[in-house]
C-alpha positions as a LaTeX table, in Angstrom:
\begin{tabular}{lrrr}
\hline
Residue & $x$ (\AA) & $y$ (\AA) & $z$ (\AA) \\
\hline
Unk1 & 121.30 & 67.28 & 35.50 \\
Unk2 & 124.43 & 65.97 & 37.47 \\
Unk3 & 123.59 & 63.93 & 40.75 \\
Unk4 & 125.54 & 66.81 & 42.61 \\
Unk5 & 123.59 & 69.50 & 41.85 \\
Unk6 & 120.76 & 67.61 & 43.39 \\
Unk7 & 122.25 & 66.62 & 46.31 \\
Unk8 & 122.50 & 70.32 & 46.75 \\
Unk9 & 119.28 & 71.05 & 46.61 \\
Unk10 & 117.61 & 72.87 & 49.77 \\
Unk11 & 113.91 & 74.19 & 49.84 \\
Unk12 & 112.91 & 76.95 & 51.51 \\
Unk13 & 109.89 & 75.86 & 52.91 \\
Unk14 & 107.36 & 76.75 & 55.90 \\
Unk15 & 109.48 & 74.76 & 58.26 \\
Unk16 & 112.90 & 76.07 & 58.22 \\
Unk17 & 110.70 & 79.72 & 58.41 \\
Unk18 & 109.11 & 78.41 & 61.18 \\
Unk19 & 111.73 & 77.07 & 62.69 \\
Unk20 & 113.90 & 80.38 & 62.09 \\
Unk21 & 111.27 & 82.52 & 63.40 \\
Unk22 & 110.95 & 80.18 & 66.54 \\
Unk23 & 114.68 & 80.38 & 67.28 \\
Unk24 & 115.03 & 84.01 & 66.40 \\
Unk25 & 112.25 & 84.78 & 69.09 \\
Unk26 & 114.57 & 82.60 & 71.33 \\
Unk27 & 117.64 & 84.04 & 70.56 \\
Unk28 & 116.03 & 87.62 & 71.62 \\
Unk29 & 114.33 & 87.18 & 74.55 \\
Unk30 & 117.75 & 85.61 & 75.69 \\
Unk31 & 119.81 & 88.93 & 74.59 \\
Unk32 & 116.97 & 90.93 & 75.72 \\
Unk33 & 117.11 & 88.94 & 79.54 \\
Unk34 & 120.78 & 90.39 & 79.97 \\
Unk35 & 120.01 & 93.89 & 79.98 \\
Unk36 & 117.14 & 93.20 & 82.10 \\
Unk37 & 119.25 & 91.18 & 84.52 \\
Unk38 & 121.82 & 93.89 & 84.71 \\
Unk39 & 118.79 & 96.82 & 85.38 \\
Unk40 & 117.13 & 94.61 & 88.26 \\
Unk41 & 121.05 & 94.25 & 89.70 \\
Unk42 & 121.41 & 97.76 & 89.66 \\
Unk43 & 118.47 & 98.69 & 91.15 \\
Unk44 & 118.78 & 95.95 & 93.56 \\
Unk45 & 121.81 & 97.35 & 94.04 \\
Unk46 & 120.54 & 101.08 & 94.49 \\
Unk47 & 118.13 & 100.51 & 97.34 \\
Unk48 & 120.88 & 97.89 & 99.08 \\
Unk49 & 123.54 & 100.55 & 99.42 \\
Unk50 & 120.90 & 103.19 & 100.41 \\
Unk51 & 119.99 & 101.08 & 103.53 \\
Unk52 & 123.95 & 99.94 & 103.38 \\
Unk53 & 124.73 & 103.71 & 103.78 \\
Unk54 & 123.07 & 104.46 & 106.57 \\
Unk55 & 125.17 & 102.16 & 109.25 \\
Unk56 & 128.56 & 102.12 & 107.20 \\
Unk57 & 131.00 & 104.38 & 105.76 \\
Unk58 & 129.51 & 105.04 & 102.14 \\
Unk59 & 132.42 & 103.95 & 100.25 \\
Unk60 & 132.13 & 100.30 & 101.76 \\
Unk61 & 128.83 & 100.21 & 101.44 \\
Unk62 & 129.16 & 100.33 & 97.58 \\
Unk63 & 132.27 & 97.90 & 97.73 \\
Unk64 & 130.00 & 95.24 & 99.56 \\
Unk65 & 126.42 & 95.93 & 97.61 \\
Unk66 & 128.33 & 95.03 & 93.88 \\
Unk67 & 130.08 & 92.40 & 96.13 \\
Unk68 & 126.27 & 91.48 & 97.33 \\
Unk69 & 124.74 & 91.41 & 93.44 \\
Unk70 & 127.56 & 90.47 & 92.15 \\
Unk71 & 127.28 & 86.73 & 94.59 \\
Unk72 & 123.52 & 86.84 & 93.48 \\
Unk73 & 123.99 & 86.88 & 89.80 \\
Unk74 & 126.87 & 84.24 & 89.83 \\
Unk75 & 125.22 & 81.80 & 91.79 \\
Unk76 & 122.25 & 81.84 & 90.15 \\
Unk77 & 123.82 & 81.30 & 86.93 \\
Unk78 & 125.62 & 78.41 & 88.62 \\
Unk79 & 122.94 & 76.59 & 90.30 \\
Unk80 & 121.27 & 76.61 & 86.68 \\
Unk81 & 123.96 & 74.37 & 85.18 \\
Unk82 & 124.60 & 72.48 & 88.33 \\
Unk83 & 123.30 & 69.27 & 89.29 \\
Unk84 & 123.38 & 68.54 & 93.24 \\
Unk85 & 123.50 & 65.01 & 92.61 \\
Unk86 & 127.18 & 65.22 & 90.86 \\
Unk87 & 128.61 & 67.39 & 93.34 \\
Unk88 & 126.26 & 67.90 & 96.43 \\
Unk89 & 128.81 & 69.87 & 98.80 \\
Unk90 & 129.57 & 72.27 & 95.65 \\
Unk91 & 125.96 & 72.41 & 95.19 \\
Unk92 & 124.79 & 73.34 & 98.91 \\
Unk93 & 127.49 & 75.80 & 99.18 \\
Unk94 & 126.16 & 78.03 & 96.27 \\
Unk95 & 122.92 & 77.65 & 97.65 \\
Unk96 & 123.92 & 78.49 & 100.97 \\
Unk97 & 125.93 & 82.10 & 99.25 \\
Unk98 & 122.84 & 82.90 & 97.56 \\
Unk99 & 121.07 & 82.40 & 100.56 \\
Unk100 & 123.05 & 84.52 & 102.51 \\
Unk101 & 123.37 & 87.28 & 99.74 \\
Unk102 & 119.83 & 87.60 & 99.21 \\
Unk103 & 119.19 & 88.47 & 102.76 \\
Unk104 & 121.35 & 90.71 & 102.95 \\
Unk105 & 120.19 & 92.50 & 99.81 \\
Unk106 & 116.18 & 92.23 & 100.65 \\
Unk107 & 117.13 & 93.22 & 104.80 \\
Unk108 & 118.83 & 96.48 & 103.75 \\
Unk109 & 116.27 & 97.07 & 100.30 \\
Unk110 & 113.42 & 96.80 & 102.63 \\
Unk111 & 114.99 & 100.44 & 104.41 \\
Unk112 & 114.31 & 101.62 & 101.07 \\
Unk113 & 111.16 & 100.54 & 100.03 \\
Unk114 & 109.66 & 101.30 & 103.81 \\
Unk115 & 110.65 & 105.19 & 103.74 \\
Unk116 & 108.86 & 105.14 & 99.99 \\
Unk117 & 105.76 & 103.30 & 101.07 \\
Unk118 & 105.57 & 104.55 & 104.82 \\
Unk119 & 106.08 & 108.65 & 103.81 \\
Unk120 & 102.44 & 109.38 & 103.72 \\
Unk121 & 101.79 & 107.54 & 106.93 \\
Unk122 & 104.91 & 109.09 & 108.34 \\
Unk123 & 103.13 & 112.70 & 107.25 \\
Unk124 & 99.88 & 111.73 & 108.95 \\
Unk125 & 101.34 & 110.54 & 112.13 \\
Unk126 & 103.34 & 113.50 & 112.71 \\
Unk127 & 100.42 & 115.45 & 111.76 \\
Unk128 & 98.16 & 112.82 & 114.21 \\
Unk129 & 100.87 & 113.57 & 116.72 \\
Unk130 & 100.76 & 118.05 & 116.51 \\
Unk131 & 97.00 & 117.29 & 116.79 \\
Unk132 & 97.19 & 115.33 & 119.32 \\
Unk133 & 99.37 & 117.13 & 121.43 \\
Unk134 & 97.46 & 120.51 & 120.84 \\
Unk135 & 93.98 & 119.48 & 121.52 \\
Unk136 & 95.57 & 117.82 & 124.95 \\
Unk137 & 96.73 & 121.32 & 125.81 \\
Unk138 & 93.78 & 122.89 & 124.71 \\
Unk139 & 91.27 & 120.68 & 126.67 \\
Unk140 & 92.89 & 121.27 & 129.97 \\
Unk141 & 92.54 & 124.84 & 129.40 \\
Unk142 & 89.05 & 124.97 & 128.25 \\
Unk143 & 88.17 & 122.72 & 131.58 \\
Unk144 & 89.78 & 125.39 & 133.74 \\
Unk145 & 88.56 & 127.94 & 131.64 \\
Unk146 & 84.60 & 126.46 & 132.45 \\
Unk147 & 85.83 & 125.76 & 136.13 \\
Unk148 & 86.94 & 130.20 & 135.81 \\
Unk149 & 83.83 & 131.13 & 134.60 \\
Unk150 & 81.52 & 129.27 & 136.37 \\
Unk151 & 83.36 & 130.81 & 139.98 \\
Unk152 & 83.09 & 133.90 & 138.20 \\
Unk153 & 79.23 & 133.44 & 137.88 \\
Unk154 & 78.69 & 132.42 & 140.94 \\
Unk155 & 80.91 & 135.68 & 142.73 \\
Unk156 & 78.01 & 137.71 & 140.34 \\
Unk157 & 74.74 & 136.05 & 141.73 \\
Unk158 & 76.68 & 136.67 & 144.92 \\
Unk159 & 77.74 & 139.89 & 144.55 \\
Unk160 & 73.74 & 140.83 & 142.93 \\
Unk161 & 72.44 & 139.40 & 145.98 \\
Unk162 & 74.31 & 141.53 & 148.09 \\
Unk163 & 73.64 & 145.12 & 146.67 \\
Unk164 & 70.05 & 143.63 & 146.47 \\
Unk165 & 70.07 & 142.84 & 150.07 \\
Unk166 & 72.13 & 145.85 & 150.94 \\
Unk167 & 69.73 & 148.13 & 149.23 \\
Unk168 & 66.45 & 146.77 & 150.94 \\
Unk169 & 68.30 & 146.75 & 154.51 \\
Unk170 & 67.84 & 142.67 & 154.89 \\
Unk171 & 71.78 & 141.95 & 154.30 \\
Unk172 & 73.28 & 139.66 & 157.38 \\
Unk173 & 75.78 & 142.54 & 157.96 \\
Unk174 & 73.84 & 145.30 & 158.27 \\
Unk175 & 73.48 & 145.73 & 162.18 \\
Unk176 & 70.56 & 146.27 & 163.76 \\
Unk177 & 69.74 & 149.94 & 163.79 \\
Unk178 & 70.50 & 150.26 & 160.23 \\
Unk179 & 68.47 & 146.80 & 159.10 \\
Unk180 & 64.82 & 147.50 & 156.87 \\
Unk181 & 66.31 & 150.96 & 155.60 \\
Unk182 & 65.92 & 151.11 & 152.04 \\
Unk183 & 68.46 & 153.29 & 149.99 \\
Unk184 & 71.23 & 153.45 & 148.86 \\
Unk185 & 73.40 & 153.71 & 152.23 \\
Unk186 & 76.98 & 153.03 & 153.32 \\
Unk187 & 76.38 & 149.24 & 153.45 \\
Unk188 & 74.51 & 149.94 & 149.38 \\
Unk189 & 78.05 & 152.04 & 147.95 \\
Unk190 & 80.51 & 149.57 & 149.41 \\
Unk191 & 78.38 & 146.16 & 148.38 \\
Unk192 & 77.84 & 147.89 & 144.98 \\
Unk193 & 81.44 & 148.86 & 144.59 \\
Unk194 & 82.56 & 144.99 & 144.90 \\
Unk195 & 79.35 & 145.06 & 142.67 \\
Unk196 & 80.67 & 146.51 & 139.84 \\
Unk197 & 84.58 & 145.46 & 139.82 \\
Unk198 & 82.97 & 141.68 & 139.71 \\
Unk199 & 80.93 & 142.65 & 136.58 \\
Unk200 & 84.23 & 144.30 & 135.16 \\
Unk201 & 85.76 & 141.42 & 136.26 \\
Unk202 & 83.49 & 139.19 & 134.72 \\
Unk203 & 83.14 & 141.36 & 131.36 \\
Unk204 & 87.08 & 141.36 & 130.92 \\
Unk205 & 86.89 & 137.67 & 131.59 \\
Unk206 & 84.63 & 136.13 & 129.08 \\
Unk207 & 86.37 & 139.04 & 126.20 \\
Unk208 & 89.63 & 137.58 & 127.12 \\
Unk209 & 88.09 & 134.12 & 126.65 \\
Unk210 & 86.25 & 134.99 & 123.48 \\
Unk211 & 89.44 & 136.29 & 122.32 \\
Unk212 & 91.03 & 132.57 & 123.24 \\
Unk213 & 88.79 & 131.08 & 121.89 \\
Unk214 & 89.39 & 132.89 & 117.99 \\
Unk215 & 92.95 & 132.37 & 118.30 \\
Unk216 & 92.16 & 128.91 & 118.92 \\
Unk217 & 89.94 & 128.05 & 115.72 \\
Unk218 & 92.69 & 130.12 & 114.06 \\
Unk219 & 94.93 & 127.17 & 115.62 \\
Unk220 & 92.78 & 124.28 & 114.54 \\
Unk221 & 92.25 & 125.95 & 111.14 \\
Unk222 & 96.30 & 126.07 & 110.64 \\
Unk223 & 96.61 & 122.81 & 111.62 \\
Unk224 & 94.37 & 120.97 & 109.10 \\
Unk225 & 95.52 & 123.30 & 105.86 \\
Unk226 & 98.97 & 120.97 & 107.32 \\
Unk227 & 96.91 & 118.18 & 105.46 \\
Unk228 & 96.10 & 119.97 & 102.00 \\
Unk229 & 98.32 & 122.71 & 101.50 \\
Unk230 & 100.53 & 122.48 & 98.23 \\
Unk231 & 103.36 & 125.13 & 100.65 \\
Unk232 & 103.72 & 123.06 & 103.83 \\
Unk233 & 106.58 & 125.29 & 105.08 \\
Unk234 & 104.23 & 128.44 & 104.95 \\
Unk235 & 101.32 & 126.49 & 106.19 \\
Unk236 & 103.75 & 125.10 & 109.23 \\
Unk237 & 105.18 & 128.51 & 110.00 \\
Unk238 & 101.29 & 129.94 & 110.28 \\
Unk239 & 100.53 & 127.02 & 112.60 \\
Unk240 & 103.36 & 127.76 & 114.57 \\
Unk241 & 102.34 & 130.68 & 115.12 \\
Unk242 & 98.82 & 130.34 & 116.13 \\
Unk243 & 99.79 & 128.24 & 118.26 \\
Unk244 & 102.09 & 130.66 & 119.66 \\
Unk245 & 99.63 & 133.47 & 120.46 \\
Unk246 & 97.67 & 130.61 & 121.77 \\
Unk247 & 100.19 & 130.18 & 124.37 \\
Unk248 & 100.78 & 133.83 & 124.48 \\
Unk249 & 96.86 & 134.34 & 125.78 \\
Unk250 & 96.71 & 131.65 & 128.13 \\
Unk251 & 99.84 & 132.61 & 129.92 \\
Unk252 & 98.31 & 135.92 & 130.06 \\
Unk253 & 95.20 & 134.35 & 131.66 \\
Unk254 & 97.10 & 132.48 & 133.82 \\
Unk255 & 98.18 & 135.48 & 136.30 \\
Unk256 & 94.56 & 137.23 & 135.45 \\
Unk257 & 92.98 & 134.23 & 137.58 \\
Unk258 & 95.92 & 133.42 & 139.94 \\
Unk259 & 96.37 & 130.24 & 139.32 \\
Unk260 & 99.00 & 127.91 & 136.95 \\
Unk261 & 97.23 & 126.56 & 133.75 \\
Unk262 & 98.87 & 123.57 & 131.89 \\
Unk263 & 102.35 & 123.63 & 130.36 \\
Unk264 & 102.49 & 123.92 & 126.41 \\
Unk265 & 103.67 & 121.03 & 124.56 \\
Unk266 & 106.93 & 121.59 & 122.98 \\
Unk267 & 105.92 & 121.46 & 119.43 \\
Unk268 & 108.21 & 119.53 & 116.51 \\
Unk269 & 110.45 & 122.21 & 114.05 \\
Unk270 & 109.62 & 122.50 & 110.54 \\
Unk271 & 112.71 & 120.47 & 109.55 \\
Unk272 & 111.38 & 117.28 & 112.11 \\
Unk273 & 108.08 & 117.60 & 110.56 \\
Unk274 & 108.99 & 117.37 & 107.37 \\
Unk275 & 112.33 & 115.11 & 108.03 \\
Unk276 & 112.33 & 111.63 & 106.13 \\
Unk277 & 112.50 & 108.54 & 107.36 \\
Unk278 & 115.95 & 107.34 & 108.71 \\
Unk279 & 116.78 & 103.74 & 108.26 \\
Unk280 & 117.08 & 101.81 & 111.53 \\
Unk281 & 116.94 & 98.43 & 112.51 \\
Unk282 & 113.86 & 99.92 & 114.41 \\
Unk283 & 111.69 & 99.77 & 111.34 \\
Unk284 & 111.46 & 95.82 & 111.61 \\
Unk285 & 109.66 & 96.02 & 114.94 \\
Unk286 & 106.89 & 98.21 & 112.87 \\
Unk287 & 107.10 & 95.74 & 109.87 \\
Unk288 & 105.67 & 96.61 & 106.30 \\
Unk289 & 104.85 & 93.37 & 104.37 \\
Unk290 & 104.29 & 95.66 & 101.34 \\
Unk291 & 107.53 & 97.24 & 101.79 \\
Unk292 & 109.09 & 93.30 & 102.36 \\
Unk293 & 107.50 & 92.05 & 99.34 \\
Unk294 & 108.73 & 94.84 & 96.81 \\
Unk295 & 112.59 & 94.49 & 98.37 \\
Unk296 & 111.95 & 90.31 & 97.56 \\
Unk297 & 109.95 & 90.78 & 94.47 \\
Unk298 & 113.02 & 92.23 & 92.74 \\
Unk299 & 115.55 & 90.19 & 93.70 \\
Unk300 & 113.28 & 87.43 & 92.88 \\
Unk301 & 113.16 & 88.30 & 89.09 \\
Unk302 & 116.88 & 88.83 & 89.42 \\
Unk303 & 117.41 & 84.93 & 90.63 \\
Unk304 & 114.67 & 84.04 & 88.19 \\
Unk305 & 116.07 & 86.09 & 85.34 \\
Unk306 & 119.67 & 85.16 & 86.03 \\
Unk307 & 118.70 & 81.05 & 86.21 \\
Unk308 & 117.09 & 81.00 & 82.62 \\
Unk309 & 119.71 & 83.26 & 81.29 \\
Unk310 & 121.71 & 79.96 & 81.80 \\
Unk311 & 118.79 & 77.12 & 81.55 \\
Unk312 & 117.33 & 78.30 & 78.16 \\
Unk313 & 118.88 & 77.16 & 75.24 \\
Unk314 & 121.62 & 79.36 & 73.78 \\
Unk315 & 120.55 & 79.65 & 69.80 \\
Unk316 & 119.45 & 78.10 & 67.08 \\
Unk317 & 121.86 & 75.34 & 65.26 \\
Unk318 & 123.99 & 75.77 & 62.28 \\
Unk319 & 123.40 & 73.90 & 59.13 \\
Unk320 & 126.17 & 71.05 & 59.83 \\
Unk321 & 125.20 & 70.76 & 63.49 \\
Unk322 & 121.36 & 70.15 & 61.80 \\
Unk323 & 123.21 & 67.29 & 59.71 \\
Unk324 & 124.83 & 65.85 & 62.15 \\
Unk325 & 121.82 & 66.10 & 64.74 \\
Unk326 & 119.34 & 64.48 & 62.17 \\
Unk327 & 121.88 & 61.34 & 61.32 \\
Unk328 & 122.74 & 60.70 & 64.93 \\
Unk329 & 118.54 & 60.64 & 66.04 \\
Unk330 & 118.44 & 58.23 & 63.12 \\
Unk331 & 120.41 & 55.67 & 64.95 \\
Unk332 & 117.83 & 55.40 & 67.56 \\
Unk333 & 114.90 & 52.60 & 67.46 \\
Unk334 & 112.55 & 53.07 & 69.77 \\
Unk335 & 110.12 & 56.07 & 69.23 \\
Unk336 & 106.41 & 56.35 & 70.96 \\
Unk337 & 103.76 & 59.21 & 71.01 \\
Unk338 & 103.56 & 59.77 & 74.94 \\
Unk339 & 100.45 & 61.50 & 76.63 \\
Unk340 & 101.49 & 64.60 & 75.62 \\
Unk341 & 100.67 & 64.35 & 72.49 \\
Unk342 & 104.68 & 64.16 & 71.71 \\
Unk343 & 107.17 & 61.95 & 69.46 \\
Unk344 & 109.02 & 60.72 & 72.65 \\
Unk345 & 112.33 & 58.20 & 71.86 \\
Unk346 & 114.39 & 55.81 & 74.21 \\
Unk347 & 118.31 & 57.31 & 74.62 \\
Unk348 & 119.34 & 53.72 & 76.77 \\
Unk349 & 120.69 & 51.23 & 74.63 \\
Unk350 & 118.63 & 48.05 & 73.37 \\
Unk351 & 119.71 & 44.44 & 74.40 \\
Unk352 & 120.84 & 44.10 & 71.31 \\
Unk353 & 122.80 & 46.97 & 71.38 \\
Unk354 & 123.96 & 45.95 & 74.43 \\
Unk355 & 125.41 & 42.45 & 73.47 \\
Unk356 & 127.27 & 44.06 & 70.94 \\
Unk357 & 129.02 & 46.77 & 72.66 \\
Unk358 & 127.60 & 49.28 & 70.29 \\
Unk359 & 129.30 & 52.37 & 71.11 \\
Unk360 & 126.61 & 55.24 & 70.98 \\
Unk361 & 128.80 & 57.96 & 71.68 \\
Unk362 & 127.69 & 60.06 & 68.63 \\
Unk363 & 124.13 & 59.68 & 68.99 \\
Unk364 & 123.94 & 60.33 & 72.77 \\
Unk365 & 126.02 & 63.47 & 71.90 \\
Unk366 & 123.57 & 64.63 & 69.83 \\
Unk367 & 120.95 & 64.29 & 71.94 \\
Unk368 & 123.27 & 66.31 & 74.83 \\
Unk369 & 123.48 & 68.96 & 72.16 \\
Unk370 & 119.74 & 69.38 & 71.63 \\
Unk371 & 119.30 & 69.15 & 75.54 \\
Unk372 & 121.26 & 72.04 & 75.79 \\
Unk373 & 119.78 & 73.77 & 73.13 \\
Unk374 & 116.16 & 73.25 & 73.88 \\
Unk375 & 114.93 & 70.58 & 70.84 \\
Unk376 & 114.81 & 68.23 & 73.53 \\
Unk377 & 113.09 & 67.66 & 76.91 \\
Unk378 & 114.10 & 64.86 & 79.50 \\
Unk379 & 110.99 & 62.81 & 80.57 \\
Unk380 & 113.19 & 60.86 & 82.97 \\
Unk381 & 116.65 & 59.29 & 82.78 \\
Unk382 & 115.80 & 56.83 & 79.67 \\
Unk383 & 113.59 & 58.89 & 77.31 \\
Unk384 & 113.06 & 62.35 & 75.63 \\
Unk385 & 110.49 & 64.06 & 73.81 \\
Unk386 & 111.02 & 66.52 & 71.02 \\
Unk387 & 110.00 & 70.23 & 71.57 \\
Unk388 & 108.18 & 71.70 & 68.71 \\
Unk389 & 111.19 & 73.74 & 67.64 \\
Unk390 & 112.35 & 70.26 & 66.42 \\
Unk391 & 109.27 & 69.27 & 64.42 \\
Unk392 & 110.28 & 71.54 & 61.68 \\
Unk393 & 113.71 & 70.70 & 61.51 \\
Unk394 & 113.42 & 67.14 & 61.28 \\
Unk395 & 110.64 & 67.59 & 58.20 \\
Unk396 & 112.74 & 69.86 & 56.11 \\
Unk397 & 115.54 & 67.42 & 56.84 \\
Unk398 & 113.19 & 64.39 & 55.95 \\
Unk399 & 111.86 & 66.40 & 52.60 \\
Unk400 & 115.57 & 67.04 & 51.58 \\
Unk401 & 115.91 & 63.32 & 51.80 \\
Unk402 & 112.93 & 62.46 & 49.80 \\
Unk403 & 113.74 & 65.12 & 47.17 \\
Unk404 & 117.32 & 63.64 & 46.78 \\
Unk405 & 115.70 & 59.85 & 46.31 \\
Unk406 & 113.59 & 61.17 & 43.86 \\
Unk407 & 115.85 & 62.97 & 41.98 \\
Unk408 & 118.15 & 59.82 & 41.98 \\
Unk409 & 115.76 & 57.90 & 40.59 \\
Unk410 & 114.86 & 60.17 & 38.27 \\
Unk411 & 118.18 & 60.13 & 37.15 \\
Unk412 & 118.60 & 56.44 & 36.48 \\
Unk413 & 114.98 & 55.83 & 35.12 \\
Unk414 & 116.08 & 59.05 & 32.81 \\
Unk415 & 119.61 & 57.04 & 31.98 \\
Unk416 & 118.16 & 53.56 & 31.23 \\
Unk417 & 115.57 & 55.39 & 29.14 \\
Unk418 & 118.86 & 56.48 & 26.89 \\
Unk419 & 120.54 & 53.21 & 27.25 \\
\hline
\end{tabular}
């Protein structure tokens, strides 16, 4: 067997698999983050221009929200391969555009998510409101109506006594040569006469009433189907109209007893019932920390997405950048096994090294490489540790080595066997 068909000898063992399946998981959660980052900008982007909308011309409003996630996206893609230390003014001005663009985005997002999580409360307030209004009308027409009824009681008794009085001759009016006569008289038929047109009175009184009082059950029934009817606009347009002959009866009432009875409330329309919330700068002064929190939450994940998109490595390495990796790490000396549990190595050159002048320009490139990539993490600015996507590598590398000696010295031991 010639020496070069050894030296191209490659195993396919558990740790290139590993190592293949490791990267492959890598490389596809990193395609799989750009679609992501690009739904969470355009629904970032949705609710921003909704709120946007609302005090701009709709055309600008788009124009400035892909402006808005545009900004957010780039700068957070930025800051990920930035260091402030190298460029601190470049580095404080992203930070400051980011800034500003994500407060723009979560201010006019939060219009959004408050008219989504604030409709049912919006429904029960208006509904708290009708109520509200209706039972206020109602009460100050059920205290006159008492205030009626009781006068109208008390003109009966009265009005009792009298005929009673009238009838036996003891009424105060009844003069002298008439008084202790009992009968029915002159002073009987005229007492009796108010008499009855008080009990009419009275009897068309409390029918009228009883009748008020249906139409208002009728009222409060219509109002609370507002709550669980499945047809609100039916269910309004039956309230409004209870409420309607409502009004219709105690107007009627009013010139029965003479007197002015409370004004009706001027009830909301269908269409302001049922309108939907209208973004305003209002809405801050009745804040919604849920509604805050889902307007940050997703630009959040866009920051956060959009940052690892560019901090994670890029992909697994090709078979000469492997070569070249392994040869380069080879060069360094000083290896350790830190406290967590990993093979950690010194990048800064030795004294030796130092005296001289080795140039480590290959070595230290390789170790930028697998920074980049992931195989390596910085402790501090002097040492590394390998990730365990490198473990693998490195063994299958090592293996290929050993195999190669091996067959080399099979080889000769095989030749000087011939010789």
């Amino acid at each position: 067997m010639k020496t070069s068909e050894f030296s191209k000898i490659r195993t396919s063992g558990v740790g290139y698999f590993i190592n293949s399946v490791q990267t492959l998981f890598v490389g596809l959660l990193r395609i799989w983050t750009i679609p992501i980052v690009l739904m969470l900008s355009v629904a970032s982007g949705f609710t921003t221009y909704y709120g946007l909308s609302h005090f701009i011309t709709p055309w600008i409003a788009l124009i400035i929200t892909i402006a808005i996630q545009s900004i957010i996206v780039i700068c957070s893609l930025e800051i990920a391969g930035m260091h402030w230390q190298a460029n601190r003014f470049r580095y404080f001005s992203v930070v400051c555009s980011l800034l500003v663009a994500l407060t723009a985005s979560v201010s006019f997002s939060y219009f959004k998510f408050y008219e989504i999580s604030q409709k049912d409360t919006l429904h029960i307030n208006r509904l708290n409101q009708i109520r509200t209004d209706v039972k206020s009308y109602v009460d100050r027409v059920l205290v006159i109506k008492g205030e009626v009824l009781k006068q109208q009681r008390a003109d009966m008794e009265k009005a009792t006594l009298d005929v009673q009085q009238a009838y036996f001759g003891t009424h105060a009016q009844i003069v002298d040569g008439y008084k202790h006569q009992v009968g029915e008289g002159p002073f009987w038929k005229h007492y009796n006469q108010i008499y009855q047109e008080k009990k009419q009175q009275q009897a068309k009184f409390e029918q009228d009433f009883s009748e008020l009082d249906k139409d208002i059950q009728k009222l409060q029934v219509s109002i609370n189907a507002l709550d669980v009817t499945t047809n609100i606009e039916s269910a309004y347009s039956a309230m409004l109209e209870n409420f309607q002959n409502v009004q219709l009866k105690i107007n009627l009432l009013s010139g029965n007893i003479g007197q002015s009875l409370p004004e009706a409330p001027l009830l909301m329309t269908y269409k302001q019932f049922t309108a939907d919330v209208q973004p305003s700068f209002a809405m801050w002064s009745d804040f919604s920390l849920f509604a805050f929190l889902c307007a940050a939450m997703v630009e959040f994940f866009t920051v956060l997405l959009s940052y690892r998109l560019e901090f994670t490595a890029p992909g697994p390495l090709t078979a000469e950048e492997e070569d070249l990796v392994f040869e380069c790490l080879r060069q360094f000396t000083e290896f350790r096994i830190n406290k967590n549990d990993e093979l950690e190595m010194t990048i800064e050159k030795s004294e030796i090294e130092r005296a001289r002048r080795y140039s480590d320009w290959s070595r230290m490139f390789a170790v930028g490489l697998l920074l980049s990539r992931g195989f390596l993490r910085k402790i501090d600015d002097k040492t590394v540790e390998f990730a365990p996507n490198l473990y693998p590598l490195i063994a299958e590398k090592m293996s290929d080595k050993i195999n190669k000696l091996k067959a080399e010295s099979n080889i000769a031991r095989q030749a000087g066997a011939d010789e």
